[in-house]
mmCIF file of C-alpha atoms in Angstrom:
data_model
loop_
_atom_site.group_PDB
_atom_site.id
_atom_site.type_symbol
_atom_site.label_atom_id
_atom_site.label_comp_id
_atom_site.label_asym_id
_atom_site.label_seq_id
_atom_site.Cartn_x
_atom_site.Cartn_y
_atom_site.Cartn_z
ATOM 1 C CA MET N 152 0.506 -45.300 9.857
ATOM 2 C CA ASN N 153 -3.305 -46.230 10.655
ATOM 3 C CA ILE N 154 -5.212 -45.866 7.803
ATOM 4 C CA ALA N 155 -8.912 -45.931 8.030
ATOM 5 C CA VAL N 156 -10.823 -47.055 4.940
ATOM 6 C CA ASN N 157 -14.817 -46.796 4.495
ATOM 7 C CA THR N 158 -15.805 -50.556 2.972
ATOM 8 C CA ARG N 159 -19.554 -50.574 3.633
ATOM 9 C CA LEU N 160 -19.565 -51.342 -0.295
ATOM 10 C CA LEU N 161 -17.388 -54.813 -0.172
ATOM 11 C CA LEU N 162 -20.333 -57.457 -0.393
ATOM 12 C CA THR N 163 -20.117 -60.811 -2.228
ATOM 13 C CA GLY N 164 -21.834 -61.115 -4.809
ATOM 14 C CA LYS N 165 -23.277 -57.629 -5.271
ATOM 15 C CA LEU N 166 -20.065 -56.006 -5.985
ATOM 16 C CA ASP N 167 -21.101 -52.626 -8.284
ATOM 17 C CA GLY N 168 -18.445 -50.528 -10.107
ATOM 18 C CA ILE N 169 -17.402 -48.731 -6.782
ATOM 19 C CA GLY N 170 -17.405 -52.135 -5.319
ATOM 20 C CA TRP N 171 -14.882 -53.351 -7.830
ATOM 21 C CA PHE N 172 -12.832 -49.887 -7.641
ATOM 22 C CA THR N 173 -13.088 -50.719 -3.790
ATOM 23 C CA ALA N 174 -11.822 -54.585 -3.861
ATOM 24 C CA GLU N 175 -9.439 -54.042 -6.785
ATOM 25 C CA SER N 176 -7.500 -51.093 -5.229
ATOM 26 C CA LEU N 177 -7.439 -52.058 -1.503
ATOM 27 C CA GLN N 178 -6.127 -55.576 -2.031
ATOM 28 C CA ARG N 179 -3.146 -54.460 -4.042
ATOM 29 C CA ILE N 180 -2.377 -51.420 -1.515
ATOM 30 C CA VAL N 181 -2.795 -53.495 1.338
ATOM 31 C CA LEU N 182 -0.521 -55.968 0.337
ATOM 32 C CA ALA N 183 2.329 -53.594 -1.398
ATOM 33 C CA HIS N 184 2.267 -51.389 1.817
ATOM 34 C CA PRO N 185 2.573 -54.137 5.059
ATOM 35 C CA GLU N 186 4.543 -50.827 7.126
ATOM 36 C CA HIS N 187 0.822 -49.718 7.571
ATOM 37 C CA GLU N 188 -2.062 -50.489 9.541
ATOM 38 C CA PHE N 189 -5.393 -50.559 7.553
ATOM 39 C CA TYR N 190 -8.619 -50.310 9.389
ATOM 40 C CA PHE N 191 -11.477 -51.384 7.091
ATOM 41 C CA LEU N 192 -15.166 -50.253 8.226
ATOM 42 C CA PHE N 193 -17.764 -52.542 7.258
ATOM 43 C CA ASP N 194 -21.394 -51.510 8.024
ATOM 44 C CA ARG N 195 -22.669 -55.181 8.661
ATOM 45 C CA LYS N 196 -21.301 -58.530 8.795
ATOM 46 C CA TYR N 197 -18.189 -58.999 6.594
ATOM 47 C CA ASP N 198 -16.641 -61.847 3.959
ATOM 48 C CA SER N 199 -13.302 -62.981 5.527
ATOM 49 C CA ARG N 200 -11.793 -62.789 1.707
ATOM 50 C CA PHE N 201 -12.155 -58.911 1.500
ATOM 51 C CA ILE N 202 -9.451 -59.258 4.585
ATOM 52 C CA TYR N 203 -6.632 -59.414 1.942
ATOM 53 C CA ALA N 204 -3.365 -59.150 4.570
ATOM 54 C CA GLN N 205 -2.705 -59.590 8.199
ATOM 55 C CA ASN N 206 -2.253 -55.493 8.366
ATOM 56 C CA VAL N 207 -5.983 -55.740 7.822
ATOM 57 C CA HIS N 208 -8.272 -55.083 10.553
ATOM 58 C CA PRO N 209 -12.365 -55.483 10.250
ATOM 59 C CA VAL N 210 -14.558 -52.840 12.276
ATOM 60 C CA ILE N 211 -18.091 -53.475 12.085
ATOM 61 C CA LEU N 212 -20.101 -50.058 12.800
ATOM 62 C CA TRP N 213 -23.741 -49.608 12.986
ATOM 63 C CA PRO N 214 -25.791 -49.120 11.680
ATOM 64 C CA PRO N 215 -26.064 -50.440 8.082
ATOM 65 C CA ALA N 216 -26.067 -47.412 5.962
ATOM 66 C CA ARG N 217 -28.769 -47.955 3.101
ATOM 67 C CA HIS N 218 -30.807 -45.141 3.709
ATOM 68 C CA PRO N 219 -30.151 -41.493 3.932
ATOM 69 C CA ILE N 220 -30.677 -41.013 7.351
ATOM 70 C CA LEU N 221 -28.654 -44.203 8.450
ATOM 71 C CA TRP N 222 -25.972 -42.707 6.094
ATOM 72 C CA TYR N 223 -26.010 -40.015 7.993
ATOM 73 C CA ILE N 224 -25.522 -41.911 11.287
ATOM 74 C CA PHE N 225 -22.987 -44.127 10.015
ATOM 75 C CA PHE N 226 -20.701 -41.231 8.704
ATOM 76 C CA GLN N 227 -21.342 -38.515 10.940
ATOM 77 C CA ARG N 228 -21.557 -40.226 14.146
ATOM 78 C CA SER N 229 -20.212 -43.934 14.064
ATOM 79 C CA VAL N 230 -17.214 -43.592 11.318
ATOM 80 C CA ARG N 231 -16.308 -40.486 13.429
ATOM 81 C CA HIS N 232 -16.020 -42.143 16.397
ATOM 82 C CA ALA N 233 -14.127 -45.057 15.105
ATOM 83 C CA LEU N 234 -11.612 -42.117 13.606
ATOM 84 C CA LYS N 235 -10.809 -41.008 17.407
ATOM 85 C CA ARG N 236 -10.788 -44.248 18.624
ATOM 86 C CA TYR N 237 -8.345 -46.544 16.473
ATOM 87 C CA LYS N 238 -6.104 -42.907 16.557
ATOM 88 C CA ILE N 239 -6.517 -42.726 12.633
ATOM 89 C CA ASP N 240 -3.719 -40.917 10.590
ATOM 90 C CA LEU N 241 -5.806 -40.978 6.906
ATOM 91 C CA PHE N 242 -9.516 -41.583 6.147
ATOM 92 C CA LEU N 243 -10.040 -42.948 2.508
ATOM 93 C CA SER N 244 -13.903 -42.968 1.508
ATOM 94 C CA PRO N 245 -14.095 -44.787 -2.336
ATOM 95 C CA ASP N 246 -17.844 -44.103 -2.613
ATOM 96 C CA GLY N 247 -18.091 -40.611 -2.295
ATOM 97 C CA TYR N 248 -19.261 -40.159 0.955
ATOM 98 C CA MET N 249 -17.153 -38.776 3.832
ATOM 99 C CA THR N 250 -17.074 -37.635 7.688
ATOM 100 C CA LEU N 251 -17.675 -33.915 7.973
ATOM 101 C CA GLY N 252 -15.953 -32.274 10.732
ATOM 102 C CA THR N 253 -13.053 -34.618 11.324
ATOM 103 C CA LYS N 254 -9.754 -33.638 11.446
ATOM 104 C CA VAL N 255 -8.344 -36.425 9.980
ATOM 105 C CA PRO N 256 -7.155 -36.124 6.535
ATOM 106 C CA THR N 257 -9.355 -37.389 4.218
ATOM 107 C CA LEU N 258 -9.240 -38.288 0.550
ATOM 108 C CA THR N 259 -13.192 -38.926 -0.681
ATOM 109 C CA VAL N 260 -13.597 -40.836 -4.238
ATOM 110 C CA ILE N 261 -16.273 -38.908 -6.147
ATOM 111 C CA HIS N 262 -16.913 -41.236 -8.985
ATOM 112 C CA ASP N 263 -19.085 -38.589 -10.692
ATOM 113 C CA ILE N 264 -22.011 -36.240 -10.054
ATOM 114 C CA ASN N 265 -24.630 -37.250 -12.433
ATOM 115 C CA PHE N 266 -27.214 -36.621 -9.863
ATOM 116 C CA GLU N 267 -26.388 -32.685 -10.307
ATOM 117 C CA HIS N 268 -27.346 -32.710 -13.544
ATOM 118 C CA SER N 269 -30.478 -35.056 -13.739
ATOM 119 C CA LYS N 270 -32.831 -34.561 -10.887
ATOM 120 C CA ASP N 271 -34.840 -38.055 -11.754
ATOM 121 C CA ASN N 272 -32.383 -40.890 -11.676
ATOM 122 C CA LEU N 273 -32.395 -41.294 -7.991
ATOM 123 C CA ARG N 274 -35.359 -41.443 -5.248
ATOM 124 C CA PRO N 275 -36.302 -38.468 -4.085
ATOM 125 C CA SER N 276 -34.691 -38.801 -0.592
ATOM 126 C CA HIS N 277 -31.306 -40.023 -2.146
ATOM 127 C CA GLN N 278 -31.646 -36.932 -4.422
ATOM 128 C CA ARG N 279 -31.917 -34.684 -1.517
ATOM 129 C CA TYR N 280 -29.257 -36.224 0.420
ATOM 130 C CA MET N 281 -26.859 -36.325 -2.339
ATOM 131 C CA THR N 282 -27.018 -32.854 -3.291
ATOM 132 C CA TYR N 283 -27.309 -31.441 -0.176
ATOM 133 C CA PHE N 284 -24.239 -33.005 1.150
ATOM 134 C CA SER N 285 -21.948 -33.919 -1.512
ATOM 135 C CA PRO N 286 -21.046 -30.179 -2.122
ATOM 136 C CA GLN N 287 -19.994 -30.346 1.507
ATOM 137 C CA PHE N 288 -18.234 -33.549 0.935
ATOM 138 C CA ALA N 289 -16.100 -32.470 -2.006
ATOM 139 C CA ARG N 290 -15.022 -28.839 -0.131
ATOM 140 C CA TYR N 291 -14.257 -30.700 3.276
ATOM 141 C CA SER N 292 -12.706 -33.530 2.013
ATOM 142 C CA THR N 293 -8.578 -32.890 2.323
ATOM 143 C CA ARG N 294 -8.375 -33.899 -1.770
ATOM 144 C CA ILE N 295 -10.472 -35.348 -4.076
ATOM 145 C CA ALA N 296 -10.001 -38.618 -6.311
ATOM 146 C CA THR N 297 -12.065 -39.198 -9.493
ATOM 147 C CA VAL N 298 -12.295 -41.848 -12.201
ATOM 148 C CA SER N 299 -11.791 -39.653 -15.606
ATOM 149 C CA GLU N 300 -10.571 -36.179 -16.401
ATOM 150 C CA PHE N 301 -14.036 -35.715 -17.196
ATOM 151 C CA SER N 302 -15.347 -35.802 -14.073
ATOM 152 C CA LYS N 303 -12.471 -33.984 -12.513
ATOM 153 C CA LYS N 304 -13.144 -30.739 -14.876
ATOM 154 C CA ASP N 305 -17.206 -31.545 -13.707
ATOM 155 C CA ILE N 306 -16.656 -31.515 -10.067
ATOM 156 C CA ALA N 307 -14.067 -28.606 -10.248
ATOM 157 C CA GLU N 308 -16.709 -26.637 -12.103
ATOM 158 C CA THR N 309 -19.813 -27.923 -10.404
ATOM 159 C CA TYR N 310 -18.747 -27.325 -6.869
ATOM 160 C CA HIS N 311 -16.169 -24.499 -7.579
ATOM 161 C CA ILE N 312 -13.177 -26.692 -6.366
ATOM 162 C CA ASP N 313 -9.437 -25.906 -7.260
ATOM 163 C CA PRO N 314 -8.881 -28.729 -10.097
ATOM 164 C CA GLU N 315 -5.087 -29.114 -8.141
ATOM 165 C CA LYS N 316 -6.775 -30.613 -5.528
ATOM 166 C CA ILE N 317 -8.586 -33.209 -7.541
ATOM 167 C CA ASP N 318 -6.615 -36.467 -8.866
ATOM 168 C CA VAL N 319 -7.135 -38.786 -11.906
ATOM 169 C CA VAL N 320 -7.108 -42.396 -10.576
ATOM 170 C CA TYR N 321 -8.844 -44.401 -13.819
ATOM 171 C CA ASP N 322 -10.711 -47.673 -13.451
ATOM 172 C CA GLY N 323 -9.522 -50.952 -14.804
ATOM 173 C CA ALA N 324 -11.248 -53.825 -15.491
ATOM 174 C CA HIS N 325 -12.053 -57.505 -13.920
ATOM 175 C CA ALA N 326 -9.440 -60.116 -14.836
ATOM 176 C CA GLY N 327 -12.216 -62.363 -15.611
ATOM 177 C CA TYR N 328 -12.722 -60.762 -19.351
ATOM 178 C CA ARG N 329 -11.017 -62.407 -22.135
ATOM 179 C CA PRO N 330 -11.977 -63.462 -25.694
ATOM 180 C CA LEU N 331 -13.686 -66.712 -26.346
ATOM 181 C CA ASP N 332 -13.534 -69.220 -29.267
ATOM 182 C CA GLU N 333 -15.908 -69.698 -31.741
ATOM 183 C CA ALA N 334 -17.397 -72.602 -29.693
ATOM 184 C CA GLU N 335 -17.387 -71.068 -26.309
ATOM 185 C CA LYS N 336 -19.354 -68.297 -28.249
ATOM 186 C CA GLN N 337 -21.890 -70.875 -29.718
ATOM 187 C CA LEU N 338 -22.853 -72.351 -26.668
ATOM 188 C CA THR N 339 -23.277 -68.936 -24.753
ATOM 189 C CA ARG N 340 -25.555 -67.954 -27.850
ATOM 190 C CA ASP N 341 -27.123 -71.205 -27.696
ATOM 191 C CA ARG N 342 -28.150 -70.409 -23.988
ATOM 192 C CA TYR N 343 -29.390 -66.986 -23.912
ATOM 193 C CA ALA N 344 -30.540 -66.157 -27.738
ATOM 194 C CA ASP N 345 -31.774 -69.317 -29.194
ATOM 195 C CA GLY N 346 -28.747 -69.681 -31.174
ATOM 196 C CA HIS N 347 -28.641 -66.552 -32.426
ATOM 197 C CA ARG N 348 -26.229 -63.499 -32.682
ATOM 198 C CA TYR N 349 -26.941 -60.869 -30.409
ATOM 199 C CA PHE N 350 -25.751 -57.063 -28.834
ATOM 200 C CA ILE N 351 -25.660 -56.721 -25.393
ATOM 201 C CA PHE N 352 -26.387 -53.438 -23.150
ATOM 202 C CA ILE N 353 -24.719 -54.090 -19.619
ATOM 203 C CA SER N 354 -26.200 -51.774 -16.742
ATOM 204 C CA THR N 355 -28.676 -51.734 -13.880
ATOM 205 C CA ILE N 356 -31.858 -50.456 -15.881
ATOM 206 C CA ILE N 357 -31.844 -46.828 -14.411
ATOM 207 C CA LYS N 358 -32.997 -43.568 -16.410
ATOM 208 C CA ARG N 359 -29.562 -42.694 -17.738
ATOM 209 C CA LYS N 360 -28.448 -45.519 -19.032
ATOM 210 C CA ASN N 361 -30.572 -45.155 -21.626
ATOM 211 C CA LEU N 362 -32.277 -48.348 -22.689
ATOM 212 C CA ALA N 363 -35.477 -46.804 -23.697
ATOM 213 C CA THR N 364 -33.321 -45.222 -27.053
ATOM 214 C CA LEU N 365 -31.568 -48.487 -27.234
ATOM 215 C CA LEU N 366 -34.646 -50.431 -27.540
ATOM 216 C CA THR N 367 -36.230 -47.958 -30.167
ATOM 217 C CA ALA N 368 -32.798 -48.258 -31.763
ATOM 218 C CA PHE N 369 -32.811 -52.094 -31.987
ATOM 219 C CA ASP N 370 -36.426 -52.087 -33.272
ATOM 220 C CA ARG N 371 -35.376 -50.124 -36.003
ATOM 221 C CA PHE N 372 -32.662 -52.184 -36.594
ATOM 222 C CA LYS N 373 -34.618 -55.397 -36.921
ATOM 223 C CA GLN N 374 -36.612 -53.807 -39.729
ATOM 224 C CA GLN N 375 -33.879 -54.871 -41.865
ATOM 225 C CA ASP N 376 -32.727 -58.281 -40.099
ATOM 226 C CA ASN N 377 -33.225 -61.255 -41.754
ATOM 227 C CA GLU N 378 -30.953 -63.540 -39.588
ATOM 228 C CA GLY N 379 -33.318 -63.352 -35.533
ATOM 229 C CA MET N 380 -30.612 -61.065 -34.045
ATOM 230 C CA LYS N 381 -31.434 -60.712 -30.447
ATOM 231 C CA LEU N 382 -30.855 -58.142 -28.107
ATOM 232 C CA VAL N 383 -29.400 -59.398 -24.387
ATOM 233 C CA VAL N 384 -30.118 -56.920 -21.507
ATOM 234 C CA VAL N 385 -27.725 -57.681 -18.591
ATOM 235 C CA GLY N 386 -28.571 -55.657 -14.883
ATOM 236 C CA HIS N 387 -30.959 -55.368 -12.325
ATOM 237 C CA ARG N 388 -34.137 -53.407 -13.116
ATOM 238 C CA VAL N 389 -34.402 -50.244 -10.897
ATOM 239 C CA TRP N 390 -36.806 -48.322 -12.952
ATOM 240 C CA TRP N 391 -39.112 -49.415 -15.714
ATOM 241 C CA LYS N 392 -41.667 -46.562 -16.211
ATOM 242 C CA ASP N 393 -42.229 -43.575 -18.705
ATOM 243 C CA GLU N 394 -40.510 -43.183 -21.455
ATOM 244 C CA LEU N 395 -38.659 -46.789 -21.084
ATOM 245 C CA LYS N 396 -41.560 -48.666 -20.842
ATOM 246 C CA GLN N 397 -43.342 -46.635 -23.492
ATOM 247 C CA ALA N 398 -40.559 -47.337 -25.257
ATOM 248 C CA TYR N 399 -40.599 -51.359 -24.885
ATOM 249 C CA ASP N 400 -44.857 -51.388 -25.234
ATOM 250 C CA GLN N 401 -44.095 -50.139 -28.717
ATOM 251 C CA MET N 402 -41.697 -52.049 -29.760
ATOM 252 C CA GLN N 403 -42.784 -54.763 -32.944
ATOM 253 C CA HIS N 404 -39.913 -57.120 -32.201
ATOM 254 C CA LYS N 405 -40.050 -57.261 -28.297
ATOM 255 C CA ALA N 406 -39.917 -60.753 -28.587
ATOM 256 C CA ASP N 407 -35.980 -60.497 -29.430
ATOM 257 C CA VAL N 408 -34.958 -58.533 -26.265
ATOM 258 C CA VAL N 409 -33.784 -61.318 -23.445
ATOM 259 C CA PHE N 410 -33.710 -60.011 -20.036
ATOM 260 C CA VAL N 411 -31.037 -61.843 -18.303
ATOM 261 C CA GLY N 412 -31.130 -59.773 -14.786
ATOM 262 C CA ARG N 413 -27.845 -59.762 -13.235
ATOM 263 C CA ALA N 414 -25.321 -62.080 -14.103
ATOM 264 C CA GLU N 415 -22.510 -63.350 -11.987
ATOM 265 C CA PRO N 416 -19.127 -61.879 -12.877
ATOM 266 C CA ASP N 417 -18.161 -65.617 -15.052
ATOM 267 C CA ALA N 418 -21.360 -65.345 -16.729
ATOM 268 C CA LEU N 419 -21.009 -61.563 -17.436
ATOM 269 C CA ALA N 420 -17.907 -62.308 -18.729
ATOM 270 C CA ARG N 421 -18.903 -64.986 -20.984
ATOM 271 C CA LEU N 422 -21.921 -62.895 -22.317
ATOM 272 C CA LEU N 423 -19.977 -60.042 -23.316
ATOM 273 C CA ALA N 424 -17.181 -61.641 -25.276
ATOM 274 C CA SER N 425 -20.170 -63.623 -27.307
ATOM 275 C CA ALA N 426 -21.617 -60.724 -28.506
ATOM 276 C CA THR N 427 -21.744 -59.160 -31.616
ATOM 277 C CA ALA N 428 -21.165 -55.872 -29.963
ATOM 278 C CA LEU N 429 -21.776 -54.155 -26.965
ATOM 279 C CA ALA N 430 -24.461 -50.914 -27.024
ATOM 280 C CA TYR N 431 -23.849 -48.351 -24.141
ATOM 281 C CA PRO N 432 -25.499 -45.332 -25.363
ATOM 282 C CA SER N 433 -25.830 -44.030 -21.791
ATOM 283 C CA PHE N 434 -26.295 -40.115 -21.153
ATOM 284 C CA TYR N 435 -23.693 -39.493 -18.913
ATOM 285 C CA GLU N 436 -20.842 -41.769 -17.180
ATOM 286 C CA GLY N 437 -18.127 -40.908 -14.643
ATOM 287 C CA PHE N 438 -15.913 -44.015 -16.580
ATOM 288 C CA GLY N 439 -17.781 -46.558 -18.143
ATOM 289 C CA ILE N 440 -16.239 -49.785 -16.935
ATOM 290 C CA PRO N 441 -18.335 -52.158 -19.590
ATOM 291 C CA ILE N 442 -16.434 -50.105 -22.275
ATOM 292 C CA LEU N 443 -13.012 -51.227 -20.828
ATOM 293 C CA GLU N 444 -14.310 -54.884 -19.956
ATOM 294 C CA ALA N 445 -15.813 -55.375 -23.947
ATOM 295 C CA PHE N 446 -11.895 -53.979 -24.958
ATOM 296 C CA HIS N 447 -10.696 -57.013 -22.621
ATOM 297 C CA ALA N 448 -13.531 -59.494 -24.530
ATOM 298 C CA GLU N 449 -12.344 -58.673 -27.652
ATOM 299 C CA THR N 450 -16.587 -57.259 -28.068
ATOM 300 C CA PRO N 451 -17.085 -54.151 -30.563
ATOM 301 C CA VAL N 452 -18.513 -50.839 -29.106
ATOM 302 C CA ILE N 453 -20.699 -48.494 -29.291
ATOM 303 C CA THR N 454 -21.336 -46.092 -26.883
ATOM 304 C CA SER N 455 -22.208 -42.411 -26.418
ATOM 305 C CA ASN N 456 -19.828 -39.302 -27.864
ATOM 306 C CA CYS N 457 -20.184 -37.555 -24.693
ATOM 307 C CA THR N 458 -19.340 -37.159 -21.064
ATOM 308 C CA SER N 459 -16.180 -39.731 -20.156
ATOM 309 C CA MET N 460 -16.975 -42.416 -22.685
ATOM 310 C CA PRO N 461 -15.129 -40.580 -26.077
ATOM 311 C CA GLU N 462 -12.383 -40.360 -22.900
ATOM 312 C CA VAL N 463 -12.146 -44.227 -22.256
ATOM 313 C CA ALA N 464 -13.327 -45.612 -25.600
ATOM 314 C CA GLY N 465 -10.422 -43.450 -27.692
ATOM 315 C CA GLU N 466 -10.840 -44.336 -31.533
ATOM 316 C CA ALA N 467 -11.616 -48.004 -30.608
ATOM 317 C CA ALA N 468 -15.517 -47.751 -30.554
ATOM 318 C CA LEU N 469 -18.363 -46.271 -32.488
ATOM 319 C CA LEU N 470 -19.352 -43.039 -31.230
ATOM 320 C CA VAL N 471 -23.117 -41.883 -31.489
ATOM 321 C CA SER N 472 -25.067 -39.260 -29.799
ATOM 322 C CA PRO N 473 -27.222 -40.746 -26.990
ATOM 323 C CA THR N 474 -30.358 -39.034 -28.453
ATOM 324 C CA ASP N 475 -29.839 -39.921 -31.639
ATOM 325 C CA VAL N 476 -31.935 -43.378 -32.763
ATOM 326 C CA ASP N 477 -31.264 -43.140 -36.333
ATOM 327 C CA GLY N 478 -27.526 -43.416 -35.409
ATOM 328 C CA LEU N 479 -27.437 -45.899 -33.203
ATOM 329 C CA ALA N 480 -29.658 -48.076 -35.511
ATOM 330 C CA ASP N 481 -26.909 -47.664 -38.305
ATOM 331 C CA ALA N 482 -23.999 -48.370 -35.642
ATOM 332 C CA LEU N 483 -25.867 -51.557 -35.042
ATOM 333 C CA SER N 484 -26.388 -52.376 -38.441
ATOM 334 C CA ARG N 485 -22.635 -51.778 -39.377
ATOM 335 C CA THR N 486 -21.598 -53.834 -36.290
ATOM 336 C CA ALA N 487 -23.838 -56.762 -37.560
ATOM 337 C CA SER N 488 -22.970 -56.723 -41.026
ATOM 338 C CA ASP N 489 -19.234 -55.375 -41.297
ATOM 339 C CA SER N 490 -16.664 -58.005 -40.270
ATOM 340 C CA ALA N 491 -13.679 -55.724 -41.393
ATOM 341 C CA LEU N 492 -15.336 -52.995 -39.235
ATOM 342 C CA CYS N 493 -15.823 -55.273 -35.973
ATOM 343 C CA HIS N 494 -11.999 -56.476 -36.566
ATOM 344 C CA GLN N 495 -10.465 -52.929 -36.330
ATOM 345 C CA LEU N 496 -12.676 -51.821 -33.744
ATOM 346 C CA VAL N 497 -10.977 -54.876 -31.501
ATOM 347 C CA GLU N 498 -7.418 -54.637 -32.683
ATOM 348 C CA LYS N 499 -8.166 -50.604 -31.668
ATOM 349 C CA GLY N 500 -9.244 -51.730 -28.491
ATOM 350 C CA ARG N 501 -6.102 -54.085 -27.845
ATOM 351 C CA GLU N 502 -3.961 -50.726 -27.937
ATOM 352 C CA GLN N 503 -6.880 -48.891 -25.588
ATOM 353 C CA ARG N 504 -7.011 -51.123 -22.911
ATOM 354 C CA LYS N 505 -3.433 -50.748 -22.394
ATOM 355 C CA LEU N 506 -3.923 -47.650 -20.596
ATOM 356 C CA PHE N 507 -6.278 -48.847 -18.107
ATOM 357 C CA SER N 508 -5.355 -51.383 -15.306
ATOM 358 C CA TRP N 509 -5.999 -51.983 -11.566
ATOM 359 C CA ASP N 510 -2.452 -52.096 -10.790
ATOM 360 C CA ALA N 511 -2.523 -48.550 -12.291
ATOM 361 C CA THR N 512 -5.381 -47.819 -10.207
ATOM 362 C CA ALA N 513 -3.910 -48.569 -6.970
ATOM 363 C CA GLU N 514 -0.539 -47.195 -7.950
ATOM 364 C CA LYS N 515 -2.465 -43.672 -8.078
ATOM 365 C CA LEU N 516 -4.838 -44.198 -5.479
ATOM 366 C CA TRP N 517 -2.109 -44.773 -3.246
ATOM 367 C CA GLU N 518 0.032 -41.473 -4.569
ATOM 368 C CA SER N 519 -3.002 -39.446 -3.776
ATOM 369 C CA MET N 520 -3.385 -40.964 -0.722
ATOM 370 C CA MET N 521 0.145 -40.062 0.242
ATOM 371 C CA LYS N 522 -0.704 -36.243 -1.090
ATOM 372 C CA THR N 523 -3.702 -36.085 1.157
ATOM 373 C CA MET N 524 -1.308 -37.180 4.487
ATOM 374 C CA GLN N 525 0.936 -34.524 3.211
ATOM 375 C CA GLU N 526 -1.328 -31.683 3.317
ATOM 376 C CA GLY N 527 -3.551 -32.797 6.086
#
């Protein structure tokens, strides 16, 4: 069988959540199924490290798809042509985009549809493209995979899709996340937080990640803090205006906020494992991979009580409303001062993390691919 895969997000040093999902699942799938031929469809020069086996054939298509007009040309023209040229039997698109009008059975992985619920997280051109085409992608796909029961329900209800058409394929966590000993933690604190303990926030800085509320809550927590705790913010700054800029400007303790920017995987793993707690008060998540990564790093988790986060966290995190500044400040205070609570959260995290792995992701994704082939 000839299987084409949209691999445009396999970018060295720039793998985001969808990129890791694509890389980790595909590596396992192509190695487990040498009887099939896989055509990886890139939109630019690729890294040979992503060509995982001899049954993988890299194909570079034009144009580099990083803008709505180029997305349209890439998927509706170039990909469609490639599906015919290479006599593809099944098309897998792990990033939510697909090719309309093709007769090739298609499995589209839609990680979440946050853009349908908040209209100001994307550039206007991107927002228009996503809200116009995503319902069409969902309805036209032979099958859909998504990363949580929450997202399955959200997609089904928002786009009026039969839930039986949607398979849940949970995310996993990068293998580099592990607990550190106290000496290693102190070295990390010395490097990033002037030797002090710190909370960590990990995400590309966009509005729905809710850094504004966390900054306000941290400032409130600092009124009772006597040991100089820091807040380390890891992630590329995409959005810095409105309530986020205002929240930061109004902080009395902004000097205790450390902006690291984007961190390489090894550095990020050390930062997370050395933190007092992960603070992840997002408004909306399809899965929330940092929660699972914190479980592997054995770092206590504070996260939101909405969308997919309770599903992923189970009983292994402190759940707070993302709009509750006092509740979030209290959760920061509790993890900073209550070692017994932190130990309990870590123990529960060890159990919760067993529910998710990249091996399971690859297995479930392959099952969904086979269903797609049968139905298509």
